[in-house]
Coordinates of C-alpha atoms and ligand atoms in Angstrom, one line a residue:
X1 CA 85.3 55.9 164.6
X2 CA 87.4 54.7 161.3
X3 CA 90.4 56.7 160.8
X4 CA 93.1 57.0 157.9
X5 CA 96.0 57.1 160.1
X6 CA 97.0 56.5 163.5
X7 CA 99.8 57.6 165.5
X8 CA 100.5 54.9 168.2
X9 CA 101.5 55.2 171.2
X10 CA 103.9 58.5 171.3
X11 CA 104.5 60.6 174.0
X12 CA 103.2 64.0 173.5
X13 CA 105.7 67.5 174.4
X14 CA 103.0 67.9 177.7
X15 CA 104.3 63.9 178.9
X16 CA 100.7 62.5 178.1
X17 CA 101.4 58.7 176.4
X18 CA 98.3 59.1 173.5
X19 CA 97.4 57.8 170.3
X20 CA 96.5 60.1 167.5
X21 CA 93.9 59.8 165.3
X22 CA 93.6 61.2 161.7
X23 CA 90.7 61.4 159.3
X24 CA 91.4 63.0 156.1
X25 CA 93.9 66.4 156.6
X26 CA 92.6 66.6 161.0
X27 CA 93.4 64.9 163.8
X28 CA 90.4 63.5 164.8
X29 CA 91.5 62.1 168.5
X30 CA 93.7 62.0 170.9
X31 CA 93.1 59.0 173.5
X32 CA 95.5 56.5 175.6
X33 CA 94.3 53.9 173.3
X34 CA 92.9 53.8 169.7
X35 CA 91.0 50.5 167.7
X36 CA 92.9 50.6 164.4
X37 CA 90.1 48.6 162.8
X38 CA 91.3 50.6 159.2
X39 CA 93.8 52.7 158.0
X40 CA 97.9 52.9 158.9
X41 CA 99.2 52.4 161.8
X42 CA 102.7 54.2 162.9
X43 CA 104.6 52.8 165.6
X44 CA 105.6 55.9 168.1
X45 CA 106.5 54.0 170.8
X46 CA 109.0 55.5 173.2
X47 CA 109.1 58.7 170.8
X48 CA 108.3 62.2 170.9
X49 CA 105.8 63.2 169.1
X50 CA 105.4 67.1 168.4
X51 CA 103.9 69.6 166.3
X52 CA 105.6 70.7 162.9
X53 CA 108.8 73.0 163.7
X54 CA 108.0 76.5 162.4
X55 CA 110.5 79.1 161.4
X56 CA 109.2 82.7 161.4
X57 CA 112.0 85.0 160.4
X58 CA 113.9 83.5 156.7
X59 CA 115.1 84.6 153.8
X60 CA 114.8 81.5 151.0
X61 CA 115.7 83.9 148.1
X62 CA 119.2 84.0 149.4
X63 CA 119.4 81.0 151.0
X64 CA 121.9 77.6 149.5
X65 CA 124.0 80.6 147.6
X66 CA 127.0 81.0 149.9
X67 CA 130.0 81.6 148.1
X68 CA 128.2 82.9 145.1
X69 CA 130.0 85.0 144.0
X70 CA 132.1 85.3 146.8
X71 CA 132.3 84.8 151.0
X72 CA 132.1 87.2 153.8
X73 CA 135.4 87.7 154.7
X74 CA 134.8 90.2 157.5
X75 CA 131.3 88.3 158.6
X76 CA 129.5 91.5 159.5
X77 CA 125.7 92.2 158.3
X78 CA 127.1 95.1 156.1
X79 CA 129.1 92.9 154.4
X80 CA 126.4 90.7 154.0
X81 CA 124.2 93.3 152.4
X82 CA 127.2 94.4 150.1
X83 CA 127.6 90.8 149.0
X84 CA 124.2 90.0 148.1
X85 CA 123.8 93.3 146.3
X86 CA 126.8 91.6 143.8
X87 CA 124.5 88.8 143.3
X88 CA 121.5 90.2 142.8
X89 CA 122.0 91.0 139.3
X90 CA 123.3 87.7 138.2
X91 CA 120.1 85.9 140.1
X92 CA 117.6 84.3 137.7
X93 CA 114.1 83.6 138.1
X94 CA 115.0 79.3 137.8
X95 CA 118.0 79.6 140.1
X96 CA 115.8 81.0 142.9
X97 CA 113.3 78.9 142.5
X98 CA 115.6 75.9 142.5
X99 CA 117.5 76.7 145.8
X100 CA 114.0 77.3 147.3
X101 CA 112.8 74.3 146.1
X102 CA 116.1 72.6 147.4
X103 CA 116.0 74.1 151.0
X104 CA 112.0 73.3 151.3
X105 CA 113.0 69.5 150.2
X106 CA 115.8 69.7 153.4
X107 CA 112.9 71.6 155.6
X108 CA 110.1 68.5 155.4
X109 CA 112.6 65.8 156.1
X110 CA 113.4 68.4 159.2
X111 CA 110.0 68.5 159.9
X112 CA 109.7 72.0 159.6
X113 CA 106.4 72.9 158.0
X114 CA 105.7 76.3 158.2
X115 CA 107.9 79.3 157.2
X116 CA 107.8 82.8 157.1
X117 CA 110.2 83.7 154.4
X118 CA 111.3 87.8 153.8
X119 CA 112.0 88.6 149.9
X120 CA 114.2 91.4 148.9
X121 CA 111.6 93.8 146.6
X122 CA 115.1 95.4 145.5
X123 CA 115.7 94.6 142.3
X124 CA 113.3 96.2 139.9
X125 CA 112.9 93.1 138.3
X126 CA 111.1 91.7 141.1
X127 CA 112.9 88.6 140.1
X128 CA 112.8 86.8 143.8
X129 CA 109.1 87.8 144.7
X130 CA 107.7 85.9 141.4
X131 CA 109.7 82.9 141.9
X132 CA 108.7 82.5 145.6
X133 CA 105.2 83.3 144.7
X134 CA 105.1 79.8 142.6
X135 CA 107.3 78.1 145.1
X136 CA 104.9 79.1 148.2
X137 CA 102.0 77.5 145.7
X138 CA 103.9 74.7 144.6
X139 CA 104.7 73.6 148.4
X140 CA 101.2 74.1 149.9
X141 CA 100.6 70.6 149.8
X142 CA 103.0 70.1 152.9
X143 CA 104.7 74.0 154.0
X144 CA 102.6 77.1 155.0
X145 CA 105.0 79.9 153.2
X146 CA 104.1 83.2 154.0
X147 CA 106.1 86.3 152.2
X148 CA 107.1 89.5 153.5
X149 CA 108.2 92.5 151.5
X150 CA 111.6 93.6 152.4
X151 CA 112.9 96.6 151.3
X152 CA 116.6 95.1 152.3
X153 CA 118.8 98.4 151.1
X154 CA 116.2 100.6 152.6
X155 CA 112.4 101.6 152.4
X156 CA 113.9 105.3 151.3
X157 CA 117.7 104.4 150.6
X158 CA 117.0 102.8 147.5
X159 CA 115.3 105.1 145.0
X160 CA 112.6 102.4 144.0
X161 CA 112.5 100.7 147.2
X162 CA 109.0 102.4 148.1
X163 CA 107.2 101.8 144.9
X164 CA 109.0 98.0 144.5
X165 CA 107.2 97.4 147.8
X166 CA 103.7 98.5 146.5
X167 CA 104.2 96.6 143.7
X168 CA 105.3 93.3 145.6
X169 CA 102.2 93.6 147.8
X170 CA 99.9 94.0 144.4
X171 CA 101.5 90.6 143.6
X172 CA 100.2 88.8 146.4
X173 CA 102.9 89.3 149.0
X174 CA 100.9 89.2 152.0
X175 CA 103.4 91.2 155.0
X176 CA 104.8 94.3 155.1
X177 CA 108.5 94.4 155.9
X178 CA 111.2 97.3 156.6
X179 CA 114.6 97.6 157.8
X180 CA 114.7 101.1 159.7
X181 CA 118.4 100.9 160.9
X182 CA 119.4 100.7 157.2
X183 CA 118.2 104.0 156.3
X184 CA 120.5 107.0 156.0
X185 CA 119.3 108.9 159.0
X186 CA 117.1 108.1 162.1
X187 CA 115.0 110.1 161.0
X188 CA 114.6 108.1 158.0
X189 CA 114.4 105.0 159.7
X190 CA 111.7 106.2 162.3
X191 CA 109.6 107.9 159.1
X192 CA 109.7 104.4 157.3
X193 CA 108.3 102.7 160.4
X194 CA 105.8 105.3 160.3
X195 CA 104.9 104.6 156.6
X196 CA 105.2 101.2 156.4
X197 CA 102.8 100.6 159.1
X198 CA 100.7 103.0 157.5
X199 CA 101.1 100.5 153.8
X200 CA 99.9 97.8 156.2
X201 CA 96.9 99.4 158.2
X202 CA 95.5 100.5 154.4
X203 CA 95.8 97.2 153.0
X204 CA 95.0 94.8 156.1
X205 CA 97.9 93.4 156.8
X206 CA 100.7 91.8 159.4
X207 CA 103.8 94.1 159.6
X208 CA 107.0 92.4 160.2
X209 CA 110.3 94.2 160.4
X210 CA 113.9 93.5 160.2
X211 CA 114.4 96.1 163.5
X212 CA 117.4 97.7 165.4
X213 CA 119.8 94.7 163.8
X214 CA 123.0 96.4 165.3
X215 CA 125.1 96.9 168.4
X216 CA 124.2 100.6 168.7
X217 CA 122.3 101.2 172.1
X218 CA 121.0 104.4 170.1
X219 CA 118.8 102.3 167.6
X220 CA 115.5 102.5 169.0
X221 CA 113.0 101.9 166.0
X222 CA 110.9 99.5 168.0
X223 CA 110.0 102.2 170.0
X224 CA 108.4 104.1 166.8
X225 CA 106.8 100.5 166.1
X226 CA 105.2 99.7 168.6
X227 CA 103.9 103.7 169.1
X228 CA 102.5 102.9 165.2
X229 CA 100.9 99.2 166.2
X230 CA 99.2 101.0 169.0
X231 CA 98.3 104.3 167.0
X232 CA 96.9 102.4 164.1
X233 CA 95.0 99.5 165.5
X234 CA 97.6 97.1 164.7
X235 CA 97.8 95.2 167.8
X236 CA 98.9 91.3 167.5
X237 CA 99.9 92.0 163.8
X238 CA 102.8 93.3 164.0
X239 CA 106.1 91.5 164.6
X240 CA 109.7 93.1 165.5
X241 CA 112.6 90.5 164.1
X242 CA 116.0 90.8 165.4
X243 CA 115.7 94.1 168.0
X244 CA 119.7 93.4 168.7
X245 CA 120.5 96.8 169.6
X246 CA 118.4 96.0 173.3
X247 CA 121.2 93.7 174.1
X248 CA 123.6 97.0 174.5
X249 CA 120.4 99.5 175.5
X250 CA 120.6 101.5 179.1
X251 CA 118.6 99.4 181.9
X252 CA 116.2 102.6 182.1
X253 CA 115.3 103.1 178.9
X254 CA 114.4 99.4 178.4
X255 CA 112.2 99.7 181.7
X256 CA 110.1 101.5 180.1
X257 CA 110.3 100.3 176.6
X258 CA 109.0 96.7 177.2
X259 CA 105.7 97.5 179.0
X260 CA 105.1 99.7 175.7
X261 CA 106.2 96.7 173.3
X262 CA 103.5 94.7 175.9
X263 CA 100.8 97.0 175.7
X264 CA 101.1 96.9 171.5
X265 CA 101.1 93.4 171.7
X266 CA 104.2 93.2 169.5
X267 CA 105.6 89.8 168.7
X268 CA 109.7 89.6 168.8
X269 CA 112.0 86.8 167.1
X270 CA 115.4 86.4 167.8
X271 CA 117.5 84.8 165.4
X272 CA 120.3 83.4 167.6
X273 CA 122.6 81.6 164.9
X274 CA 123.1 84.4 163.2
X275 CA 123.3 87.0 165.5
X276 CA 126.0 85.5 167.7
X277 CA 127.4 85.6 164.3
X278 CA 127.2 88.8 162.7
X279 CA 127.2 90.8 166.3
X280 CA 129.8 92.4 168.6
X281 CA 132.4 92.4 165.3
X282 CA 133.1 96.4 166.0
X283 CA 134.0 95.2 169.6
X284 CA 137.6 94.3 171.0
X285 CA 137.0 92.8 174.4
X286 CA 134.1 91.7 176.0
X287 CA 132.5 91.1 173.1
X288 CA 128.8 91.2 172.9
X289 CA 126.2 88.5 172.0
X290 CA 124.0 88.8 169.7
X291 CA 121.1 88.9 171.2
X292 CA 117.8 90.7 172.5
X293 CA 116.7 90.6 176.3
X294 CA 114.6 87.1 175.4
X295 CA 113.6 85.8 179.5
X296 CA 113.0 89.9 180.3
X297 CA 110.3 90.4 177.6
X298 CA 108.7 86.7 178.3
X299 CA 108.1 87.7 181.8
X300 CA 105.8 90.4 180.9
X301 CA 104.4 88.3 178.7
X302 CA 105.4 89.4 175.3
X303 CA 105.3 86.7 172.5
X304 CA 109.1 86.0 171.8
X305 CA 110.1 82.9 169.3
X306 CA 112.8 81.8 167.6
X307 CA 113.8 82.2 163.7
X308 CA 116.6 80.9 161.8
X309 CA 116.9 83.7 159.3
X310 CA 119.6 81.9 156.8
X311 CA 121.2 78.9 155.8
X312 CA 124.2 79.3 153.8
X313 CA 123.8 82.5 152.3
X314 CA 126.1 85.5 152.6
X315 CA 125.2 86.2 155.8
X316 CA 125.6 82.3 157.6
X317 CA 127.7 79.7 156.1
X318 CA 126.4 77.1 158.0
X319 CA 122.9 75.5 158.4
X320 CA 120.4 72.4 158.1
X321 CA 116.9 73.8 158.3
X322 CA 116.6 72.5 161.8
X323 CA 114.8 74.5 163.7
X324 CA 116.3 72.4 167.3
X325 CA 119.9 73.8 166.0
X326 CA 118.3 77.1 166.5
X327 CA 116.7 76.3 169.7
X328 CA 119.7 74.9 171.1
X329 CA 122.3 77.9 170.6
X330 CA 118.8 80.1 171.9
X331 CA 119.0 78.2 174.5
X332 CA 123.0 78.4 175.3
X333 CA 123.0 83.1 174.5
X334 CA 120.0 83.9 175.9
X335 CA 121.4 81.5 179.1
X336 CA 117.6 79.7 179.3
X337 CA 119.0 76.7 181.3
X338 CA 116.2 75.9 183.9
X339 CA 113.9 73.0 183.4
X340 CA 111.1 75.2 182.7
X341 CA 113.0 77.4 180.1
X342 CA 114.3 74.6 177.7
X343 CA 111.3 73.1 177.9
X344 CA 110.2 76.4 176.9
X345 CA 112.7 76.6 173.8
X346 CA 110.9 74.0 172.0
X347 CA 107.7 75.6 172.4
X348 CA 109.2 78.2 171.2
X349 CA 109.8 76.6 168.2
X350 CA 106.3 75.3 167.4
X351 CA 103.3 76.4 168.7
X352 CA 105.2 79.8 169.7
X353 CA 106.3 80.4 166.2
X354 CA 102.6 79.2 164.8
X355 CA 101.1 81.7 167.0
X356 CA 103.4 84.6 165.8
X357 CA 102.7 83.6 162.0
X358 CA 99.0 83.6 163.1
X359 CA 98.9 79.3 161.9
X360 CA 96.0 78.9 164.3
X361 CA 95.2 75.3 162.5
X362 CA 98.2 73.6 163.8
X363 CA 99.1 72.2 166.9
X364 CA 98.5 69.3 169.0
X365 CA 94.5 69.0 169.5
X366 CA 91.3 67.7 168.2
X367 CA 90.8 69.4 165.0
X368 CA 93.9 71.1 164.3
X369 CA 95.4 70.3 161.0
X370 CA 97.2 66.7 161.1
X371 CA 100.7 68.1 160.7
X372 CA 103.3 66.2 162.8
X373 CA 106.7 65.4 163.7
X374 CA 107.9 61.9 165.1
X375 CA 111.1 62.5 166.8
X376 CA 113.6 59.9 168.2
X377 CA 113.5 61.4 171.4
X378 CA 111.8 60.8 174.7
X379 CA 110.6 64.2 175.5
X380 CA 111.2 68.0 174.7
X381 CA 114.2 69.0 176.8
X382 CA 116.0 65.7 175.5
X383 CA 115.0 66.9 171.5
X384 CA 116.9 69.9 172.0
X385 CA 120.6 68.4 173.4
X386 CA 120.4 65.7 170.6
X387 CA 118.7 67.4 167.6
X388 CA 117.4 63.9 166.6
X389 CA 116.6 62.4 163.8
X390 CA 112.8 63.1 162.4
X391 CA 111.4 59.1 162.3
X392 CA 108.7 60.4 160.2
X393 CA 106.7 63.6 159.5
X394 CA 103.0 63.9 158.7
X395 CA 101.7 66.8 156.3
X396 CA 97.7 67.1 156.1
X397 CA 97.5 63.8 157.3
X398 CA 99.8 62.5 154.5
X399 CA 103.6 60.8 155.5
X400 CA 105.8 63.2 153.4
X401 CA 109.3 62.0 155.0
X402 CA 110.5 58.8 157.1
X403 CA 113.6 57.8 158.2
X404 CA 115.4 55.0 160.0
X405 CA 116.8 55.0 163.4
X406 CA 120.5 55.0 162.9
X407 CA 122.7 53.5 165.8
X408 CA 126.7 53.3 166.2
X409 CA 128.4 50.0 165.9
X410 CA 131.9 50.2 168.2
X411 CA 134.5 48.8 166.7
X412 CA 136.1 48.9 170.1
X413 CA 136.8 45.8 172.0
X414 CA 134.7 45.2 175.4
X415 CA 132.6 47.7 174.5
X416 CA 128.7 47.4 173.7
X417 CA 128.0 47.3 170.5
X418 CA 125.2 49.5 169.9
X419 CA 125.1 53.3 171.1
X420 CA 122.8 54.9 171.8
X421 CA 122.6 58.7 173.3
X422 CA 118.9 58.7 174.9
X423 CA 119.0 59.2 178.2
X424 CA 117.0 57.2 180.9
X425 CA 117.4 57.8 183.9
X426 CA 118.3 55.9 187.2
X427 CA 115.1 53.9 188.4
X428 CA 116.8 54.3 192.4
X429 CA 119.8 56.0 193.4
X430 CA 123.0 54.5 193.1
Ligands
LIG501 FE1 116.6 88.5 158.4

């Protein structure tokens, strides 16, 4: 069998040693050993080779603004929505598009390839949702963009929130958002879960909301939304992003709230970077991570990934559209330390994430889109504590960033000269 490309030699996240072989935009096999009698060969020796990273929970209409046109001083999420209601007005249609261009550039030499982005439907002008709708075409070639309608200063705080929404979704934005702990009331909050899951049953689509995003035990929208995913036939559609308040929610109460969240077969994403950010600021001491009850809800099997959610905007000044970054300080809050677990963290961040955007064509198999990462790494686990570099990453069977290996040179006398952080180790005991 002829094939365009080959992937030699690189050691799959499951430990198999394989080759990978591409025809066209598929991989076409996956053997120990491949005949390159045409096509490319790349040398993955020694490397990990992984699907694309995936990031399920962004916003790129914000994102590569920080400091415009000021910072967070007190770092809270309210700020953060105070800020970015300053900026709003001065956004333009090019400067958007720009950034998002920018920060999609950073995400392919990350190998991140898939991204669920949410785009504030705020501003009458509708501004973000039109610039991200040409940047989601303009990057098909190499990122799977998805858009979600988000309502940010509320479905029913903001007089033309509701409508704005509508109107994004006529567009072409294809997931209904909502932000129910926004809202003025809980009443408000628990009626816009109610009627945005409605929106979404009409028209056919996912539901993915920014939910219970606080420290307050008494948030409890995700209880309305998975009652609505259940009620309306939405099971595996609908997704619950944040869900912070759980972290501070009575043991009771969340004994019986997770076999509900099971049963409606609601997806949850954590976004750990910013969370252990923007959390816990009203406390004085302990403090309180930002973070939902990750391990609990995996053991009853409920989908959880990871998301990222910003990079330097007004709500995170930091960020590299590296999706191991966020894996990594997953890893460290949500205490996932075992073996099992942070191999777990990296599945979280591909095929998990895939799986919760509904990307069913990529992966590692026969097939599946020929989307890949080559990672100077030797397995999962070891990705994760050195957040390597990407040697190269494969689009639809097209190279779309490379990279050299860089090593240290010591400068210090007696010393080997070359560094270099992998890890084997000891063949026998010492
Ligand atoms: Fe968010």
């Amino acid at each position: 069998m002829g094939f365009d490309l080959i992937v030699r030699g690189g050691t799959l996240p499951d430990g198999r040693v394989a080759d990978i072989g591409i025809k066209g935009e598929t991989i076409t096999a996956i053997e120990p050993k491949l005949d390159a009698e045409t096509g490319t060969v790349i040398d993955a020796t020694g490397n990990l080779v992984s699907p694309p990273f995936v990031d399920p929970h962004f916003h790129m209409d914000a994102t590569l603004s920080y400091g415009l046109p000021r910072i967070n001083a007190s770092g809270t999420l309210l700020e953060g929505i105070e800020l970015w209601g300053e900026l709003k007005p001065l956004l333009t249609h090019e400067a958007v598009k720009q950034r998002a261009l920018a920060y999609c550039d950073w995400a392919v030499s990350m190998g991140l390839l898939a991204i669920r982005t949410h785009v504030d439907v705020c501003d009458d002008r509708l501004l973000a949702v039109e610039a991200l709708l040409e940047v989601k075409q303009e990057v098909a070639p190499y990122i799977d963009l998805q858009l979600v309608a988000f309502p940010q200063d509320g479905f029913y705080r903001s007089p033309t929130a509701r409508a704005n929404t509508i109107r994004a979704l006529d567009k072409g934005v294809e997931i209904v958002g909502g932000i129910p702990h926004f809202e003025r009331t809980m009443a408000d909050g628990t009626r816009s879960v109610t009627e945005l899951c409605e929106i979404a049953a009409t028209r056919g689509l996912m539901v993915d909301m920014h939910c219970d995003e606080t420290d307050d035990p008494n948030s409890r929208h995700v209880e309305q939304l998975a009652y609505e995913a259940q009620r309306l036939g939405l099971q595996g559609r609908v997704t619950g992003s944040h869900l912070t308040s759980m972290h501070s929610m009575d043991n009771y109460y969340v004994s019986k709230l997770l076999p509900l969240i099971a049963e409606a077969n609601l997806s949850v994403i954590p976004n750990p970077l910013i969370n252990i950010m923007l959390q816990g600021r009203h406390d004085s001491f302990p403090k309180r991570r930002g973070l939902t009850r990750v391990k609990e809800m995996q053991a009853l099997g409920i989908r959880v990934g990871w998301g990222q959610d910003c990079v330097l905007d007004p709500w995170y000044s930091l960020g590299t559209a590296d999706m191991l970054d966020v894996a990594f300080m997953g890893l460290h809050v949500a205490q996932m330390s075992s073996p099992a677990d942070m191999a777990k963290c990296f599945d979280m961040v591909t095929n998990v994430n895939a799986a919760i955007m509904g990307l069913g064509h990529l992966g590692l198999e026969v097939g599946k889109r020929a989307s890949l990462v080559v990672l100077d790494a030797g397995n999962p686990i070891e990705a994760i504590r050195l957040r390597p570099e990407r040697l190269c990453v494969i689009a639809r069977g097209k190279v779309v960033a490379e990279r050299e290996r860089r090593e240290t040179k010591l400068a210090i006398s007696g010393r080997p000269a070359m560094v270099n952080r992998r890890h084997v180790p000891p063949s026998r005991p010492a």
